[in-house]
Short mmCIF file of C-alpha atoms and ligand atoms in Angstrom, two decimals:
data_model
loop_
_atom_site.label_atom_id
_atom_site.label_comp_id
_atom_site.label_asym_id
_atom_site.label_seq_id
_atom_site.Cartn_x
_atom_site.Cartn_y
_atom_site.Cartn_z
CA UNK A 1293 106.03 119.65 143.96
CA UNK A 1294 102.03 119.97 143.35
CA UNK A 1295 100.81 117.99 140.83
CA UNK A 1296 99.62 120.61 138.27
CA UNK A 1297 96.15 119.61 137.39
CA UNK A 1298 94.16 121.95 135.17
CA UNK A 1299 90.34 122.53 135.49
CA UNK A 1300 88.81 120.25 132.80
CA UNK A 1301 91.12 117.40 133.84
CA UNK A 1302 88.65 114.85 135.22
CA UNK A 1303 86.34 115.62 132.80
CA UNK A 1304 88.24 114.00 130.02
CA UNK A 1305 88.57 110.30 129.82
CA UNK A 1306 91.65 109.27 128.17
CA UNK A 1307 94.67 110.05 130.62
CA UNK A 1308 97.69 108.76 128.70
CA UNK A 1309 101.17 108.75 130.18
CA UNK A 1310 104.14 109.28 127.86
CA UNK A 1311 107.27 108.63 129.37
CA UNK A 1312 110.62 110.49 128.12
CA UNK A 1313 108.33 113.04 126.59
CA UNK A 1314 111.11 115.75 127.08
CA UNK A 1315 113.63 113.69 124.87
CA UNK A 1316 114.08 113.84 120.98
CA UNK A 1317 111.37 111.48 119.93
CA UNK A 1318 109.16 111.53 123.08
CA UNK A 1319 108.83 115.48 122.63
CA UNK A 1320 107.48 115.03 118.98
CA UNK A 1321 105.08 112.12 120.21
CA UNK A 1322 103.75 114.29 123.04
CA UNK A 1323 103.22 117.15 120.52
CA UNK A 1324 101.43 115.03 117.95
CA UNK A 1325 99.05 113.67 120.64
CA UNK A 1326 98.38 116.74 122.44
CA UNK A 1327 97.52 118.71 118.98
CA UNK A 1328 95.59 115.77 117.43
CA UNK A 1329 93.58 114.58 120.48
CA UNK A 1330 92.07 117.48 122.38
CA UNK A 1331 89.92 114.98 124.28
CA UNK A 1332 93.04 113.15 125.76
CA UNK A 1333 95.00 114.32 128.69
CA UNK A 1334 98.63 113.63 128.15
CA UNK A 1335 101.03 113.41 131.04
CA UNK A 1336 104.66 113.86 130.15
CA UNK A 1337 106.80 111.88 132.63
CA UNK A 1338 110.63 112.70 132.36
CA UNK A 1339 113.42 112.88 134.74
CA UNK A 1340 115.26 115.54 132.57
CA UNK A 1341 118.53 113.81 132.53
CA UNK A 1342 121.06 115.46 130.39
CA UNK A 1343 118.96 114.45 127.29
CA UNK A 1344 115.65 115.84 128.69
CA UNK A 1345 114.88 119.35 127.52
CA UNK A 1346 111.66 120.98 128.27
CA UNK A 1347 112.29 123.65 125.75
CA UNK A 1348 111.60 121.00 123.08
CA UNK A 1349 107.78 121.62 124.00
CA UNK A 1350 107.74 125.34 124.55
CA UNK A 1351 104.97 125.58 121.87
CA UNK A 1352 102.47 123.19 123.66
CA UNK A 1353 103.37 123.89 127.37
CA UNK A 1354 100.31 125.89 127.86
CA UNK A 1355 97.75 123.39 126.23
CA UNK A 1356 94.94 122.40 128.35
CA UNK A 1357 95.27 118.77 127.76
CA UNK A 1358 99.15 118.70 128.57
CA UNK A 1359 100.86 118.23 131.98
CA UNK A 1360 104.37 117.70 132.81
CA UNK A 1361 105.65 115.75 135.62
CA UNK A 1362 109.26 115.43 136.63
CA UNK A 1363 110.15 112.11 137.94
CA UNK A 1364 112.22 108.93 137.64
CA UNK A 1365 110.91 105.52 136.27
CA UNK A 1366 113.50 103.68 138.46
CA UNK A 1367 111.47 105.13 141.39
CA UNK A 1368 108.49 102.53 141.83
CA UNK A 1369 106.76 104.55 144.61
CA UNK A 1370 106.66 107.63 142.67
CA UNK A 1371 105.17 105.69 139.76
CA UNK A 1372 102.53 104.39 142.13
CA UNK A 1373 101.64 107.74 143.37
CA UNK A 1374 101.12 109.07 139.73
CA UNK A 1375 98.94 106.29 138.59
CA UNK A 1376 96.72 106.67 141.45
CA UNK A 1377 96.39 110.46 140.92
CA UNK A 1378 95.69 110.04 137.12
CA UNK A 1379 94.07 106.60 136.55
CA UNK A 1380 95.83 106.42 133.16
CA UNK A 1381 94.13 104.16 130.34
CA UNK A 1382 97.33 104.19 128.29
CA UNK A 1383 101.14 104.33 128.64
CA UNK A 1384 103.58 105.18 125.77
CA UNK A 1385 106.82 104.32 126.95
CA UNK A 1386 109.86 106.12 125.53
CA UNK A 1387 112.12 107.10 128.81
CA UNK A 1388 115.46 105.46 128.11
CA UNK A 1389 119.26 105.84 128.10
CA UNK A 1390 119.57 105.99 124.39
CA UNK A 1391 123.16 106.79 123.13
CA UNK A 1392 125.19 103.70 122.41
CA UNK A 1393 128.56 105.31 123.24
CA UNK A 1394 127.54 106.25 126.71
CA UNK A 1395 126.28 102.66 127.18
CA UNK A 1396 129.79 101.45 126.53
CA UNK A 1397 131.27 103.63 129.14
CA UNK A 1398 128.52 103.33 131.65
CA UNK A 1399 126.26 100.22 131.22
CA UNK A 1400 124.81 100.24 134.56
CA UNK A 1401 122.82 103.46 133.80
CA UNK A 1402 121.37 101.48 130.91
CA UNK A 1403 120.31 98.64 133.25
CA UNK A 1404 118.68 101.07 135.55
CA UNK A 1405 116.58 102.91 133.40
CA UNK A 1406 115.90 100.61 130.53
CA UNK A 1407 115.53 97.49 132.22
CA UNK A 1408 114.35 98.48 136.11
CA UNK A 1409 112.57 101.34 134.82
CA UNK A 1410 110.72 99.53 132.23
CA UNK A 1411 109.72 96.55 134.80
CA UNK A 1412 108.69 99.15 137.38
CA UNK A 1413 106.32 100.69 134.79
CA UNK A 1414 105.02 97.22 133.96
CA UNK A 1415 104.41 96.29 137.59
CA UNK A 1416 102.74 99.49 138.58
CA UNK A 1417 100.47 99.33 135.48
CA UNK A 1418 99.59 95.90 136.29
CA UNK A 1419 98.74 96.69 139.75
CA UNK A 1420 96.77 99.69 138.92
CA UNK A 1421 94.70 97.85 136.15
CA UNK A 1422 94.18 94.96 138.48
CA UNK A 1423 93.21 92.51 135.55
CA UNK A 1424 90.75 94.98 134.11
CA UNK A 1425 92.53 95.58 130.64
CA UNK A 1426 89.43 96.68 128.86
CA UNK A 1427 90.41 100.03 126.92
CA UNK A 1428 94.03 99.56 128.29
CA UNK A 1429 97.23 99.62 126.53
CA UNK A 1430 100.95 99.59 127.43
CA UNK A 1431 102.99 100.48 124.32
CA UNK A 1432 106.88 100.02 124.64
CA UNK A 1433 109.05 101.90 122.27
CA UNK A 1434 112.11 99.96 121.18
CA UNK A 1435 114.89 99.92 118.63
CA UNK A 1436 115.95 97.85 115.53
CA UNK A 1437 119.37 97.40 117.36
CA UNK A 1438 117.93 94.45 119.46
CA UNK A 1439 118.10 92.30 116.13
CA UNK A 1440 121.74 92.72 115.94
CA UNK A 1441 123.75 93.48 112.55
CA UNK A 1442 123.04 92.57 108.96
CA UNK A 1443 125.92 91.68 106.39
CA UNK A 1444 124.00 90.43 103.46
CA UNK A 1445 122.81 93.59 101.72
CA UNK A 1446 119.68 91.59 100.44
CA UNK A 1447 118.47 90.98 104.29
CA UNK A 1448 116.22 93.18 106.35
CA UNK A 1449 115.13 92.97 109.93
CA UNK A 1450 111.64 91.62 110.20
CA UNK A 1451 109.31 91.23 113.36
CA UNK A 1452 110.38 87.60 113.45
CA UNK A 1453 114.29 88.37 113.35
CA UNK A 1454 116.14 86.65 116.23
CA UNK A 1455 117.33 88.93 118.87
CA UNK A 1456 121.03 89.32 118.84
CA UNK A 1457 121.97 92.55 120.76
CA UNK A 1458 125.68 93.59 120.76
CA UNK A 1459 125.99 96.85 122.74
CA UNK A 1460 125.06 97.22 126.38
CA UNK A 1461 122.23 99.89 124.92
CA UNK A 1462 120.88 97.06 122.84
CA UNK A 1463 121.06 94.36 125.37
CA UNK A 1464 119.26 96.56 127.87
CA UNK A 1465 116.55 97.30 125.03
CA UNK A 1466 116.35 93.67 124.31
CA UNK A 1467 115.83 92.83 127.99
CA UNK A 1468 113.17 95.49 128.40
CA UNK A 1469 111.18 94.10 125.27
CA UNK A 1470 111.37 90.50 126.69
CA UNK A 1471 109.92 91.73 129.96
CA UNK A 1472 107.10 93.50 128.06
CA UNK A 1473 106.28 90.25 126.11
CA UNK A 1474 106.55 88.31 129.48
CA UNK A 1475 104.00 90.30 130.86
CA UNK A 1476 101.73 89.92 128.09
CA UNK A 1477 102.02 86.11 127.81
CA UNK A 1478 102.22 85.68 131.65
CA UNK A 1479 99.62 88.30 133.02
CA UNK A 1480 97.68 88.94 129.88
CA UNK A 1481 98.82 92.59 130.02
CA UNK A 1482 97.57 94.59 126.75
CA UNK A 1483 100.99 95.34 125.41
CA UNK A 1484 102.50 96.53 122.12
CA UNK A 1485 105.99 96.83 120.84
CA UNK A 1486 107.77 98.78 118.07
CA UNK A 1487 111.28 98.63 116.91
CA UNK A 1488 112.27 101.47 114.85
CA UNK A 1489 115.45 102.39 112.85
CA UNK A 1490 117.44 105.49 113.45
CA UNK A 1491 115.71 108.83 113.68
CA UNK A 1492 116.83 112.33 112.48
CA UNK A 1493 114.99 115.60 112.75
CA UNK A 1494 114.76 118.82 114.93
CA UNK A 1495 115.63 118.60 118.76
CA UNK A 1496 117.94 115.65 118.19
CA UNK A 1497 120.56 115.88 120.97
CA UNK A 1498 123.94 116.80 119.51
CA UNK A 1499 125.78 113.72 120.64
CA UNK A 1500 124.18 111.74 117.76
CA UNK A 1501 125.87 111.46 114.48
CA UNK A 1502 123.57 113.91 112.27
CA UNK A 1503 123.24 116.88 114.81
CA UNK A 1504 126.93 116.47 115.77
CA UNK A 1505 128.00 116.85 112.38
CA UNK A 1506 125.68 119.87 111.85
CA UNK A 1507 127.09 121.47 114.93
CA UNK A 1508 130.73 120.87 114.15
CA UNK A 1509 130.38 121.89 110.56
CA UNK A 1510 128.99 125.04 111.55
CA UNK A 1511 131.88 125.63 114.38
CA UNK A 1512 134.63 124.55 112.06
CA UNK A 1513 135.46 121.45 114.21
CA UNK A 1514 136.90 118.01 113.31
CA UNK A 1515 133.96 115.77 111.98
CA UNK A 1516 134.78 112.43 113.62
CA UNK A 1517 133.87 109.40 111.33
CA UNK A 1518 134.36 105.96 113.44
CA UNK A 1519 136.45 103.45 111.69
CA UNK A 1520 136.23 103.70 107.86
CA UNK A 1521 132.54 105.32 107.62
CA UNK A 1522 131.35 102.06 106.19
CA UNK A 1523 128.61 101.19 108.65
CA UNK A 1524 125.03 101.55 107.39
CA UNK A 1525 122.05 102.97 109.01
CA UNK A 1526 118.39 103.27 107.90
CA UNK A 1527 117.29 106.94 108.67
CA UNK A 1528 113.73 108.00 109.26
CA UNK A 1529 112.36 111.40 109.89
CA UNK A 1530 111.31 111.85 113.58
CA UNK A 1531 107.73 113.13 112.73
CA UNK A 1532 107.21 110.05 110.54
CA UNK A 1533 108.19 107.70 113.89
CA UNK A 1534 105.51 109.79 115.91
CA UNK A 1535 102.89 109.21 113.10
CA UNK A 1536 103.61 105.42 113.16
CA UNK A 1537 103.48 105.36 117.10
CA UNK A 1538 100.12 107.09 116.73
CA UNK A 1539 98.96 104.41 114.18
CA UNK A 1540 100.20 101.36 116.30
CA UNK A 1541 98.95 102.97 119.60
CA UNK A 1542 95.41 102.98 118.19
CA UNK A 1543 95.40 100.29 115.66
CA UNK A 1544 97.60 97.34 116.87
CA UNK A 1545 96.34 94.05 118.38
CA UNK A 1546 97.59 93.35 121.89
CA UNK A 1547 101.01 91.37 121.96
CA UNK A 1548 101.80 92.54 118.45
CA UNK A 1549 105.15 93.90 117.54
CA UNK A 1550 105.74 96.50 114.55
CA UNK A 1551 108.91 97.42 112.82
CA UNK A 1552 109.13 100.95 111.68
CA UNK A 1553 111.87 102.16 109.14
CA UNK A 1554 112.43 104.63 106.34
CA UNK A 1555 113.78 102.09 103.69
CA UNK A 1556 116.67 104.65 103.46
CA UNK A 1557 119.83 103.29 104.07
CA UNK A 1558 123.14 105.37 104.17
CA UNK A 1559 126.66 104.48 104.80
CA UNK A 1560 127.93 106.92 107.32
CA UNK A 1561 130.66 108.54 105.30
CA UNK A 1562 128.26 109.19 102.30
CA UNK A 1563 125.70 110.75 104.77
CA UNK A 1564 128.49 113.02 106.24
CA UNK A 1565 129.64 114.22 102.87
CA UNK A 1566 125.96 114.91 102.04
CA UNK A 1567 125.64 116.83 105.13
CA UNK A 1568 128.97 118.70 104.39
CA UNK A 1569 127.67 119.67 100.89
CA UNK A 1570 124.21 120.88 102.09
CA UNK A 1571 125.96 122.95 104.99
CA UNK A 1572 128.45 124.53 102.47
CA UNK A 1573 125.56 125.61 100.34
CA UNK A 1574 123.69 127.06 103.32
CA UNK A 1575 126.64 128.78 104.93
CA UNK A 1576 127.81 130.31 101.83
CA UNK A 1577 131.09 128.33 101.74
CA UNK A 1578 133.10 127.14 98.58
CA UNK A 1579 132.11 123.59 97.68
CA UNK A 1580 134.17 121.09 99.30
CA UNK A 1581 135.25 123.43 102.26
CA UNK A 1582 133.33 121.25 105.19
CA UNK A 1583 134.48 117.94 103.80
CA UNK A 1584 138.09 118.99 104.73
CA UNK A 1585 137.05 118.51 108.49
CA UNK A 1586 136.27 114.97 108.14
CA UNK A 1587 138.55 112.97 110.45
CA UNK A 1588 138.63 109.16 110.62
CA UNK A 1589 138.89 108.29 114.21
CA UNK A 1590 139.03 104.85 116.25
CA UNK A 1591 135.89 102.68 115.50
CA UNK A 1592 133.08 102.11 118.23
CA UNK A 1593 133.69 98.89 120.19
CA UNK A 1594 131.24 96.11 118.87
CA UNK A 1595 130.12 98.52 116.08
CA UNK A 1596 127.10 96.83 114.31
CA UNK A 1597 127.65 97.11 110.49
CA UNK A 1598 124.19 97.74 109.07
CA UNK A 1599 120.59 98.13 110.01
CA UNK A 1600 117.92 97.75 107.63
CA UNK A 1601 114.14 97.58 108.28
CA UNK A 1602 111.46 95.86 106.63
CA UNK A 1603 108.37 97.88 107.67
CA UNK A 1604 105.93 96.32 105.20
CA UNK A 1605 103.58 94.87 108.24
CA UNK A 1606 103.06 98.46 109.44
CA UNK A 1607 102.51 99.69 105.99
CA UNK A 1608 100.13 96.83 104.99
CA UNK A 1609 98.11 96.38 108.17
CA UNK A 1610 97.96 99.85 109.32
CA UNK A 1611 98.27 101.90 106.26
CA UNK A 1612 101.30 104.04 107.69
CA UNK A 1613 104.05 105.23 105.14
CA UNK A 1614 106.59 108.06 105.61
CA UNK A 1615 105.26 111.55 104.86
CA UNK A 1616 108.59 113.00 103.55
CA UNK A 1617 111.44 112.00 101.34
CA UNK A 1618 114.82 111.91 102.94
CA UNK A 1619 115.84 115.05 100.98
CA UNK A 1620 112.92 116.91 102.03
CA UNK A 1621 113.56 115.74 105.84
CA UNK A 1622 117.17 116.35 105.82
CA UNK A 1623 116.59 119.91 104.29
CA UNK A 1624 114.19 120.66 107.06
CA UNK A 1625 116.26 119.44 109.75
CA UNK A 1626 119.31 121.51 108.60
CA UNK A 1627 117.10 124.42 108.29
CA UNK A 1628 115.54 123.85 111.68
CA UNK A 1629 119.09 123.78 113.18
CA UNK A 1630 120.21 126.94 111.55
CA UNK A 1631 117.15 128.93 112.46
CA UNK A 1632 117.45 127.54 116.19
CA UNK A 1633 121.04 127.96 116.74
CA UNK A 1634 120.26 129.00 120.61
CA UNK A 1635 118.67 125.53 121.37
CA UNK A 1636 122.05 123.80 120.38
CA UNK A 1637 124.03 126.61 122.11
CA UNK A 1638 121.97 126.31 125.15
CA UNK A 1639 122.84 122.37 125.42
CA UNK A 1640 126.18 123.01 124.99
CA UNK A 1641 126.39 125.44 127.41
CA UNK A 1642 124.25 123.63 129.98
CA UNK A 1643 121.60 126.53 130.07
CA UNK A 1644 118.70 124.25 128.86
CA UNK A 1645 118.81 122.51 132.34
CA UNK A 1646 117.74 125.71 134.11
CA UNK A 1647 114.61 125.64 132.10
CA UNK A 1648 112.59 123.29 134.54
CA UNK A 1649 113.32 125.65 137.79
CA UNK A 1650 112.19 128.69 135.44
CA UNK A 1651 108.88 127.05 134.34
CA UNK A 1652 107.94 125.19 137.41
CA UNK A 1653 109.92 126.95 140.13
P1 NAD B 497 116.54 110.80 124.30
O1 NAD B 497 117.73 110.21 125.09
O2 NAD B 497 116.59 112.02 123.40
O3 NAD B 497 115.23 110.93 125.29
C1 NAD B 497 115.18 110.21 126.42
C2 NAD B 497 114.37 110.74 127.39
O4 NAD B 497 114.11 109.94 128.52
C3 NAD B 497 115.06 112.17 128.05
O5 NAD B 497 114.04 113.13 127.94
C4 NAD B 497 115.37 111.62 129.32
O6 NAD B 497 115.34 113.01 130.33
C5 NAD B 497 114.29 110.66 129.69
N1 NAD B 497 114.82 109.74 130.72
C6 NAD B 497 116.02 109.07 130.88
N2 NAD B 497 116.17 108.47 131.91
C7 NAD B 497 114.87 108.55 132.55
C8 NAD B 497 114.37 108.05 133.66
N3 NAD B 497 115.17 107.03 134.57
N4 NAD B 497 113.33 108.38 134.11
C9 NAD B 497 112.41 109.02 133.46
N5 NAD B 497 112.85 109.67 132.32
C10 NAD B 497 113.97 109.40 131.79
O7 NAD B 497 116.07 109.53 123.63
P2 NAD B 497 115.30 109.24 122.09
O8 NAD B 497 116.29 109.38 121.11
O9 NAD B 497 114.21 110.34 121.95
O10 NAD B 497 114.78 107.91 122.26
C11 NAD B 497 113.45 107.56 122.98
C12 NAD B 497 113.09 106.30 122.82
O11 NAD B 497 113.03 105.81 121.47
C13 NAD B 497 114.24 105.31 123.69
O12 NAD B 497 113.43 104.31 124.22
C14 NAD B 497 114.89 104.68 122.55
O13 NAD B 497 115.59 103.45 122.89
C15 NAD B 497 113.83 104.52 121.49
N6 NAD B 497 114.51 104.66 119.95
C16 NAD B 497 115.27 105.72 119.68
C17 NAD B 497 115.77 105.86 118.33
C18 NAD B 497 116.67 106.94 117.71
O14 NAD B 497 117.08 106.95 116.64
N7 NAD B 497 116.84 107.85 118.48
C19 NAD B 497 115.39 104.92 117.39
C20 NAD B 497 114.39 103.86 117.68
C21 NAD B 497 114.17 103.72 119.33
O1 DAU B 498 118.76 102.18 115.27
C1 DAU B 498 118.35 102.85 116.18
C2 DAU B 498 119.33 103.38 117.17
O2 DAU B 498 119.80 104.59 116.31
C3 DAU B 498 118.52 104.09 118.50
O3 DAU B 498 117.99 102.95 119.11
C4 DAU B 498 119.64 104.84 119.38
O4 DAU B 498 119.07 105.18 120.58
C5 DAU B 498 120.15 105.88 118.48
O5 DAU B 498 121.12 106.40 119.29
C6 DAU B 498 120.78 105.19 117.42
O6 DAU B 498 121.80 104.49 117.51
P1 DAU B 498 123.24 104.67 116.48
O7 DAU B 498 124.40 104.18 117.25
O8 DAU B 498 123.07 104.06 115.15
O9 DAU B 498 123.14 106.32 116.25
P2 DAU B 498 124.60 107.21 116.43
O10 DAU B 498 123.97 108.61 115.86
O11 DAU B 498 125.30 107.33 117.78
O12 DAU B 498 125.42 106.78 115.29
C7 DAU B 498 125.03 106.63 114.02
C8 DAU B 498 126.35 106.00 113.08
O13 DAU B 498 127.28 107.08 113.10
C9 DAU B 498 126.73 104.65 114.04
O14 DAU B 498 127.41 103.81 112.86
C10 DAU B 498 128.05 105.38 114.53
C11 DAU B 498 128.55 106.44 113.64
N1 DAU B 498 129.21 107.67 114.45
C12 DAU B 498 128.45 108.17 115.43
C13 DAU B 498 128.85 109.34 116.03
C14 DAU B 498 128.27 109.87 117.23
C15 DAU B 498 130.34 108.25 113.76
O15 DAU B 498 130.84 107.83 112.98
N2 DAU B 498 130.86 109.43 114.58
C16 DAU B 498 130.22 109.88 115.56
O16 DAU B 498 130.91 110.81 116.08
#
């Protein structure tokens, strides 16, 4: 396919590659950068796997400073062509296989994209930048799952917590983090890493806990809670993650790591009850109706008990703080799903994957 260069492209000096921009978090990062930095050119590279959905970006698709490129980060030749074409000064790398349950049934897909894909990107950026790292940045977006799990309620993951991944997903992310650090330490690459807790918000793929529960409640389907629902996650509104990525991209020192989290821990079962309550109110159902759908199912293999992030470095050094409370964020999220029901319907029917053909031929 011809690269979709727009007229003013080469007049603009900051060309930034965002990988995985058609996914959940990536689409919010792309939107933030496209709207906030009009003098940047944002290239969104995404393979449009089952998790990539260009409908997530339909509001900015025509923006002058935005270009979409379909491609796979496991294809080194494609990446080299892309870097030659656009001469990127920055990379924000979000493309990944991201679902823990899928990593348990198909670990190799996670090795390919999360490990090999990340190393490909590092190699191609290193070759393109050729030791001239002035003004360059390679930002790798990672997860708190690399730190393993917590048992002591007083403990939190900090930037120096030892890596201890348990699932094939977290092992693949840990591996990619190690490669990014190795390229900084060995070749002087200007890298930065952030490790974030669980995100929620609009455009979250309905295989993940919160959108799955919203979808199933609406459709009167069983609400599968793994084990006893005792596992704890620290939830952050996706737009606040995107804001943190912006702050870190522009404010971090090379070689640094930042943890990002909401200081907002919920046991899964409590969160599911809360969603049932909100949905009963929104759908005009009698209180307690949706909770009747809760079904305890076999636990996830290797299920981490608790994640909790200490984000004080990010707050103190870069002045970031969440912009919404959990109540506000969850309300906005449920409202978004209820007013964009065709988005989830398109995913469940598979229609969303035709969008690329319609947009780009
Ligand atoms: P997602 O699954 O919604 O999106 C991933 C995107 O990457 C999709 O658009 C997909 O098409 C694309 N992609 C997958 N394989 C690719 C490949 N080989 N080449 C090019 N593109 C490919 O994921 P997400 O939840 O938005 O997560 C984004 C990143 O943030 C991931 O790196 C993930 O590890 C990390 N992260 C996620 C969370 C979370 O709660 N979702 C929390 C912390 C960190
Ligand atoms: O912590 C950050 C991570 O959060 C990200 O790196 C991952 O990409 C992201 O998927 C997420 O991982 P989790 O495994 O924590 O998210 P998930 O939504 O799959 O599950 C959240 C919790 O809910 C977890 O304890 C498992 C449980 N669960 C999940 C599903 C899908 C259920 O009880 N039932 C379910 O049907």
